[in-house]
Amino acid sequence: MDNQADARADGDPPSRLDAAEFEAHQSVLRGYFARRVRQAQDVDDYVQDVYLRALAAAPARGVDNWRAFLLRVANSLLIDRFRRNAVRHQDAHHALDDVAELVDDGIATPERTVMFRQELACLEAALRDVDPLARHAFLLVRVDGLSHREVASRLGLEVKMVSRQIERVLAHLARTMVEPAR
């Protein structure tokens, strides 16, 4: 603690974000994200991600203006999330809760239930037919929401190889799910 006081007395900015500064900037970040994020429940997650990024990336020489630095990190976080969601076509996806509401709204007939179960069984069978590595990469991207780069580092592959594996699975699913069984 004396080292921080000495550093400030020497004119060097603090190199770490202390608890008081955290509290002061937390409301600024909440307001920043509240105006820019669609779902209010995500604001706290964004604020936490900003602090994680800021603490990991804070320069050793210190930060002159923590508020500006944190807002810059927040802006970068929003840009990264926007790009990731655009690549994944997140706006085109439906949450499982939304799909369940469509099925559970009284319209679910026995025929539709059987049809959905048959499609699910066909999908499971089609996924069993593909290479295990390709299936794992596909599920990590499409179900777990990881980027191709994240999957590549997790599986020890090149990003291009992950993309090819996913393309092969999608092509196999398109052939299996669209073409009638012969």
PDB file of C-alpha atoms in Angstrom:
ATOM      1  CA  MET A   1       0.000   0.000   0.000  1.00  0.00           C
ATOM      2  CA  ASP A   2       2.924   2.361   0.739  1.00  0.00           C
ATOM      3  CA  ASN A   3       4.285   1.610  -2.721  1.00  0.00           C
ATOM      4  CA  GLN A   4       1.041   2.826  -4.301  1.00  0.00           C
ATOM      5  CA  ALA A   5       1.104   5.994  -2.230  1.00  0.00           C
ATOM      6  CA  ASP A   6       4.769   6.544  -3.137  1.00  0.00           C
ATOM      7  CA  ALA A   7       4.037   6.019  -6.813  1.00  0.00           C
ATOM      8  CA  ARG A   8       1.232   8.577  -6.708  1.00  0.00           C
ATOM      9  CA  ALA A   9       3.401  11.045  -4.801  1.00  0.00           C
ATOM     10  CA  ASP A  10       6.098  10.717  -7.463  1.00  0.00           C
ATOM     11  CA  GLY A  11       3.593  11.688 -10.144  1.00  0.00           C
ATOM     12  CA  ASP A  12       3.260   8.201 -11.666  1.00  0.00           C
ATOM     13  CA  PRO A  13      -0.313   7.050 -12.153  1.00  0.00           C
ATOM     14  CA  PRO A  14      -1.470   3.993 -10.194  1.00  0.00           C
ATOM     15  CA  SER A  15      -0.774   0.749 -12.015  1.00  0.00           C
ATOM     16  CA  ARG A  16      -3.674  -1.119 -10.432  1.00  0.00           C
ATOM     17  CA  LEU A  17      -7.357  -0.424 -10.109  1.00  0.00           C
ATOM     18  CA  ASP A  18      -8.218  -0.348  -6.407  1.00  0.00           C
ATOM     19  CA  ALA A  19     -11.643  -1.064  -4.836  1.00  0.00           C
ATOM     20  CA  ALA A  20     -12.662   2.602  -4.532  1.00  0.00           C
ATOM     21  CA  GLU A  21     -11.914   3.285  -8.201  1.00  0.00           C
ATOM     22  CA  PHE A  22     -13.717   0.064  -9.113  1.00  0.00           C
ATOM     23  CA  GLU A  23     -16.884   1.287  -7.392  1.00  0.00           C
ATOM     24  CA  ALA A  24     -16.600   4.744  -8.947  1.00  0.00           C
ATOM     25  CA  HIS A  25     -16.267   3.415 -12.496  1.00  0.00           C
ATOM     26  CA  GLN A  26     -18.775   0.600 -12.130  1.00  0.00           C
ATOM     27  CA  SER A  27     -21.768   2.951 -12.391  1.00  0.00           C
ATOM     28  CA  VAL A  28     -20.262   4.658 -15.439  1.00  0.00           C
ATOM     29  CA  LEU A  29     -19.794   1.301 -17.160  1.00  0.00           C
ATOM     30  CA  ARG A  30     -23.296   0.151 -16.223  1.00  0.00           C
ATOM     31  CA  GLY A  31     -24.749   3.279 -17.783  1.00  0.00           C
ATOM     32  CA  TYR A  32     -22.570   2.865 -20.866  1.00  0.00           C
ATOM     33  CA  PHE A  33     -23.751  -0.705 -21.442  1.00  0.00           C
ATOM     34  CA  ALA A  34     -27.372  -0.020 -20.454  1.00  0.00           C
ATOM     35  CA  ARG A  35     -27.630   2.346 -23.419  1.00  0.00           C
ATOM     36  CA  ARG A  36     -25.963  -0.038 -25.866  1.00  0.00           C
ATOM     37  CA  VAL A  37     -26.992  -3.583 -24.944  1.00  0.00           C
ATOM     38  CA  ARG A  38     -30.345  -5.052 -25.921  1.00  0.00           C
ATOM     39  CA  GLN A  39     -30.873  -7.185 -22.837  1.00  0.00           C
ATOM     40  CA  ALA A  40     -30.568  -5.464 -19.468  1.00  0.00           C
ATOM     41  CA  GLN A  41     -29.574  -8.686 -17.707  1.00  0.00           C
ATOM     42  CA  ASP A  42     -26.348  -8.751 -19.754  1.00  0.00           C
ATOM     43  CA  VAL A  43     -25.065  -5.426 -18.386  1.00  0.00           C
ATOM     44  CA  ASP A  44     -23.388  -6.980 -15.337  1.00  0.00           C
ATOM     45  CA  ASP A  45     -21.683  -9.592 -17.521  1.00  0.00           C
ATOM     46  CA  TYR A  46     -20.308  -6.880 -19.778  1.00  0.00           C
ATOM     47  CA  VAL A  47     -19.028  -4.858 -16.808  1.00  0.00           C
ATOM     48  CA  GLN A  48     -17.281  -7.924 -15.420  1.00  0.00           C
ATOM     49  CA  ASP A  49     -15.718  -8.672 -18.816  1.00  0.00           C
ATOM     50  CA  VAL A  50     -14.415  -5.101 -19.002  1.00  0.00           C
ATOM     51  CA  TYR A  51     -12.669  -5.463 -15.657  1.00  0.00           C
ATOM     52  CA  LEU A  52     -11.188  -8.805 -16.626  1.00  0.00           C
ATOM     53  CA  ARG A  53      -9.835  -7.366 -19.863  1.00  0.00           C
ATOM     54  CA  ALA A  54      -8.648  -4.171 -18.209  1.00  0.00           C
ATOM     55  CA  LEU A  55      -6.784  -5.946 -15.450  1.00  0.00           C
ATOM     56  CA  ALA A  56      -5.186  -8.318 -17.936  1.00  0.00           C
ATOM     57  CA  ALA A  57      -4.180  -5.537 -20.332  1.00  0.00           C
ATOM     58  CA  ALA A  58      -3.307  -2.660 -17.981  1.00  0.00           C
ATOM     59  CA  PRO A  59       0.087  -1.297 -18.975  1.00  0.00           C
ATOM     60  CA  ALA A  60       2.929  -1.656 -16.474  1.00  0.00           C
ATOM     61  CA  ARG A  61       3.627   2.083 -16.498  1.00  0.00           C
ATOM     62  CA  GLY A  62       0.181   2.807 -15.074  1.00  0.00           C
ATOM     63  CA  VAL A  63      -2.975   4.362 -16.414  1.00  0.00           C
ATOM     64  CA  ASP A  64      -3.434   8.132 -16.316  1.00  0.00           C
ATOM     65  CA  ASN A  65      -7.212   8.059 -16.633  1.00  0.00           C
ATOM     66  CA  TRP A  66      -8.895   4.822 -15.552  1.00  0.00           C
ATOM     67  CA  ARG A  67     -12.342   6.013 -16.647  1.00  0.00           C
ATOM     68  CA  ALA A  68     -11.203   6.655 -20.211  1.00  0.00           C
ATOM     69  CA  PHE A  69      -9.214   3.416 -20.265  1.00  0.00           C
ATOM     70  CA  LEU A  70     -12.205   1.371 -19.059  1.00  0.00           C
ATOM     71  CA  LEU A  71     -14.559   3.023 -21.546  1.00  0.00           C
ATOM     72  CA  ARG A  72     -12.084   2.248 -24.318  1.00  0.00           C
ATOM     73  CA  VAL A  73     -11.993  -1.394 -23.198  1.00  0.00           C
ATOM     74  CA  ALA A  74     -15.816  -1.410 -23.027  1.00  0.00           C
ATOM     75  CA  ASN A  75     -16.032  -0.097 -26.575  1.00  0.00           C
ATOM     76  CA  SER A  76     -13.592  -2.761 -27.777  1.00  0.00           C
ATOM     77  CA  LEU A  77     -15.628  -5.432 -25.993  1.00  0.00           C
ATOM     78  CA  LEU A  78     -18.821  -4.326 -27.748  1.00  0.00           C
ATOM     79  CA  ILE A  79     -17.078  -4.356 -31.117  1.00  0.00           C
ATOM     80  CA  ASP A  80     -15.688  -7.849 -30.486  1.00  0.00           C
ATOM     81  CA  ARG A  81     -19.087  -9.167 -29.421  1.00  0.00           C
ATOM     82  CA  PHE A  82     -20.775  -7.556 -32.431  1.00  0.00           C
ATOM     83  CA  ARG A  83     -18.274  -9.141 -34.812  1.00  0.00           C
ATOM     84  CA  ARG A  84     -18.576 -12.548 -33.139  1.00  0.00           C
ATOM     85  CA  ASN A  85     -22.381 -12.416 -33.264  1.00  0.00           C
ATOM     86  CA  ALA A  86     -22.319 -11.317 -36.900  1.00  0.00           C
ATOM     87  CA  VAL A  87     -20.082 -14.234 -37.845  1.00  0.00           C
ATOM     88  CA  ARG A  88     -22.341 -16.664 -36.022  1.00  0.00           C
ATOM     89  CA  HIS A  89     -25.518 -15.046 -37.392  1.00  0.00           C
ATOM     90  CA  GLN A  90     -26.761 -14.850 -33.817  1.00  0.00           C
ATOM     91  CA  ASP A  91     -29.783 -12.750 -34.795  1.00  0.00           C
ATOM     92  CA  ALA A  92     -31.033 -15.637 -36.936  1.00  0.00           C
ATOM     93  CA  HIS A  93     -30.936 -18.097 -34.036  1.00  0.00           C
ATOM     94  CA  HIS A  94     -33.828 -18.748 -31.721  1.00  0.00           C
ATOM     95  CA  ALA A  95     -33.298 -19.377 -28.046  1.00  0.00           C
ATOM     96  CA  LEU A  96     -34.380 -22.799 -26.838  1.00  0.00           C
ATOM     97  CA  ASP A  97     -36.897 -21.109 -24.544  1.00  0.00           C
ATOM     98  CA  ASP A  98     -38.496 -19.389 -27.547  1.00  0.00           C
ATOM     99  CA  VAL A  99     -38.731 -22.656 -29.455  1.00  0.00           C
ATOM    100  CA  ALA A 100     -40.247 -24.380 -26.421  1.00  0.00           C
ATOM    101  CA  GLU A 101     -42.894 -21.664 -26.223  1.00  0.00           C
ATOM    102  CA  LEU A 102     -43.802 -22.265 -29.858  1.00  0.00           C
ATOM    103  CA  VAL A 103     -44.250 -25.963 -29.204  1.00  0.00           C
ATOM    104  CA  ASP A 104     -45.939 -25.610 -25.815  1.00  0.00           C
ATOM    105  CA  ASP A 105     -48.574 -23.058 -26.824  1.00  0.00           C
ATOM    106  CA  GLY A 106     -51.296 -25.668 -27.303  1.00  0.00           C
ATOM    107  CA  ILE A 107     -50.667 -26.171 -31.012  1.00  0.00           C
ATOM    108  CA  ALA A 108     -48.480 -29.223 -30.447  1.00  0.00           C
ATOM    109  CA  THR A 109     -50.422 -32.104 -31.888  1.00  0.00           C
ATOM    110  CA  PRO A 110     -49.413 -35.737 -31.656  1.00  0.00           C
ATOM    111  CA  GLU A 111     -48.514 -35.641 -35.349  1.00  0.00           C
ATOM    112  CA  ARG A 112     -46.200 -32.657 -34.890  1.00  0.00           C
ATOM    113  CA  THR A 113     -44.608 -34.254 -31.837  1.00  0.00           C
ATOM    114  CA  VAL A 114     -43.885 -37.425 -33.800  1.00  0.00           C
ATOM    115  CA  MET A 115     -42.528 -35.371 -36.692  1.00  0.00           C
ATOM    116  CA  PHE A 116     -40.180 -33.402 -34.397  1.00  0.00           C
ATOM    117  CA  ARG A 117     -38.965 -36.570 -32.738  1.00  0.00           C
ATOM    118  CA  GLN A 118     -38.280 -38.182 -36.116  1.00  0.00           C
ATOM    119  CA  GLU A 119     -36.312 -35.140 -37.252  1.00  0.00           C
ATOM    120  CA  LEU A 120     -34.323 -35.164 -34.035  1.00  0.00           C
ATOM    121  CA  ALA A 121     -33.571 -38.876 -34.415  1.00  0.00           C
ATOM    122  CA  CYS A 122     -32.502 -38.280 -38.019  1.00  0.00           C
ATOM    123  CA  LEU A 123     -30.222 -35.444 -36.899  1.00  0.00           C
ATOM    124  CA  GLU A 124     -28.661 -37.582 -34.173  1.00  0.00           C
ATOM    125  CA  ALA A 125     -28.071 -40.415 -36.642  1.00  0.00           C
ATOM    126  CA  ALA A 126     -26.541 -38.039 -39.171  1.00  0.00           C
ATOM    127  CA  LEU A 127     -24.186 -36.621 -36.540  1.00  0.00           C
ATOM    128  CA  ARG A 128     -23.128 -40.142 -35.535  1.00  0.00           C
ATOM    129  CA  ASP A 129     -22.110 -40.802 -39.157  1.00  0.00           C
ATOM    130  CA  VAL A 130     -19.515 -38.015 -39.307  1.00  0.00           C
ATOM    131  CA  ASP A 131     -15.917 -38.117 -38.139  1.00  0.00           C
ATOM    132  CA  PRO A 132     -15.716 -37.674 -34.327  1.00  0.00           C
ATOM    133  CA  LEU A 133     -13.281 -34.756 -34.609  1.00  0.00           C
ATOM    134  CA  ALA A 134     -15.522 -32.970 -37.109  1.00  0.00           C
ATOM    135  CA  ARG A 135     -18.590 -33.649 -34.941  1.00  0.00           C
ATOM    136  CA  HIS A 136     -16.805 -32.293 -31.864  1.00  0.00           C
ATOM    137  CA  ALA A 137     -15.709 -29.127 -33.704  1.00  0.00           C
ATOM    138  CA  PHE A 138     -19.217 -28.663 -35.102  1.00  0.00           C
ATOM    139  CA  LEU A 139     -20.851 -28.997 -31.680  1.00  0.00           C
ATOM    140  CA  LEU A 140     -18.357 -26.619 -30.070  1.00  0.00           C
ATOM    141  CA  VAL A 141     -19.160 -23.956 -32.663  1.00  0.00           C
ATOM    142  CA  ARG A 142     -22.877 -24.482 -33.207  1.00  0.00           C
ATOM    143  CA  VAL A 143     -23.995 -25.559 -29.727  1.00  0.00           C
ATOM    144  CA  ASP A 144     -21.417 -24.108 -27.330  1.00  0.00           C
ATOM    145  CA  GLY A 145     -21.002 -20.909 -29.355  1.00  0.00           C
ATOM    146  CA  LEU A 146     -17.209 -20.908 -29.585  1.00  0.00           C
ATOM    147  CA  SER A 147     -15.442 -19.179 -32.445  1.00  0.00           C
ATOM    148  CA  HIS A 148     -13.451 -21.151 -35.005  1.00  0.00           C
ATOM    149  CA  ARG A 149     -10.254 -19.746 -33.497  1.00  0.00           C
ATOM    150  CA  GLU A 150     -11.238 -20.885 -29.993  1.00  0.00           C
ATOM    151  CA  VAL A 151     -12.091 -24.371 -31.261  1.00  0.00           C
ATOM    152  CA  ALA A 152      -8.819 -24.550 -33.172  1.00  0.00           C
ATOM    153  CA  SER A 153      -6.784 -23.749 -30.081  1.00  0.00           C
ATOM    154  CA  ARG A 154      -8.807 -26.161 -27.965  1.00  0.00           C
ATOM    155  CA  LEU A 155      -8.449 -29.051 -30.436  1.00  0.00           C
ATOM    156  CA  GLY A 156      -4.910 -28.256 -31.587  1.00  0.00           C
ATOM    157  CA  LEU A 157      -5.925 -27.599 -35.186  1.00  0.00           C
ATOM    158  CA  GLU A 158      -5.561 -24.746 -37.634  1.00  0.00           C
ATOM    159  CA  VAL A 159      -8.517 -22.382 -37.972  1.00  0.00           C
ATOM    160  CA  LYS A 160      -8.861 -23.305 -41.644  1.00  0.00           C
ATOM    161  CA  MET A 161      -9.096 -26.992 -40.711  1.00  0.00           C
ATOM    162  CA  VAL A 162     -11.854 -26.266 -38.196  1.00  0.00           C
ATOM    163  CA  SER A 163     -13.777 -24.384 -40.886  1.00  0.00           C
ATOM    164  CA  ARG A 164     -13.391 -27.299 -43.294  1.00  0.00           C
ATOM    165  CA  GLN A 165     -14.543 -29.812 -40.701  1.00  0.00           C
ATOM    166  CA  ILE A 166     -17.651 -27.757 -39.958  1.00  0.00           C
ATOM    167  CA  GLU A 167     -18.374 -27.324 -43.671  1.00  0.00           C
ATOM    168  CA  ARG A 168     -18.157 -31.104 -44.123  1.00  0.00           C
ATOM    169  CA  VAL A 169     -20.584 -31.690 -41.256  1.00  0.00           C
ATOM    170  CA  LEU A 170     -23.006 -29.100 -42.642  1.00  0.00           C
ATOM    171  CA  ALA A 171     -22.810 -30.638 -46.111  1.00  0.00           C
ATOM    172  CA  HIS A 172     -23.423 -34.096 -44.654  1.00  0.00           C
ATOM    173  CA  LEU A 173     -26.385 -32.821 -42.640  1.00  0.00           C
ATOM    174  CA  ALA A 174     -27.828 -31.093 -45.690  1.00  0.00           C
ATOM    175  CA  ARG A 175     -27.564 -34.296 -47.742  1.00  0.00           C
ATOM    176  CA  THR A 176     -28.922 -36.476 -44.960  1.00  0.00           C
ATOM    177  CA  MET A 177     -31.678 -34.223 -43.683  1.00  0.00           C
ATOM    178  CA  VAL A 178     -32.940 -32.871 -47.027  1.00  0.00           C
ATOM    179  CA  GLU A 179     -32.597 -35.855 -49.352  1.00  0.00           C
ATOM    180  CA  PRO A 180     -35.064 -38.658 -48.764  1.00  0.00           C
ATOM    181  CA  ALA A 181     -33.642 -41.885 -47.374  1.00  0.00           C
ATOM    182  CA  ARG A 182     -32.881 -44.381 -50.108  1.00  0.00           C
TER     183      ARG A 182
END
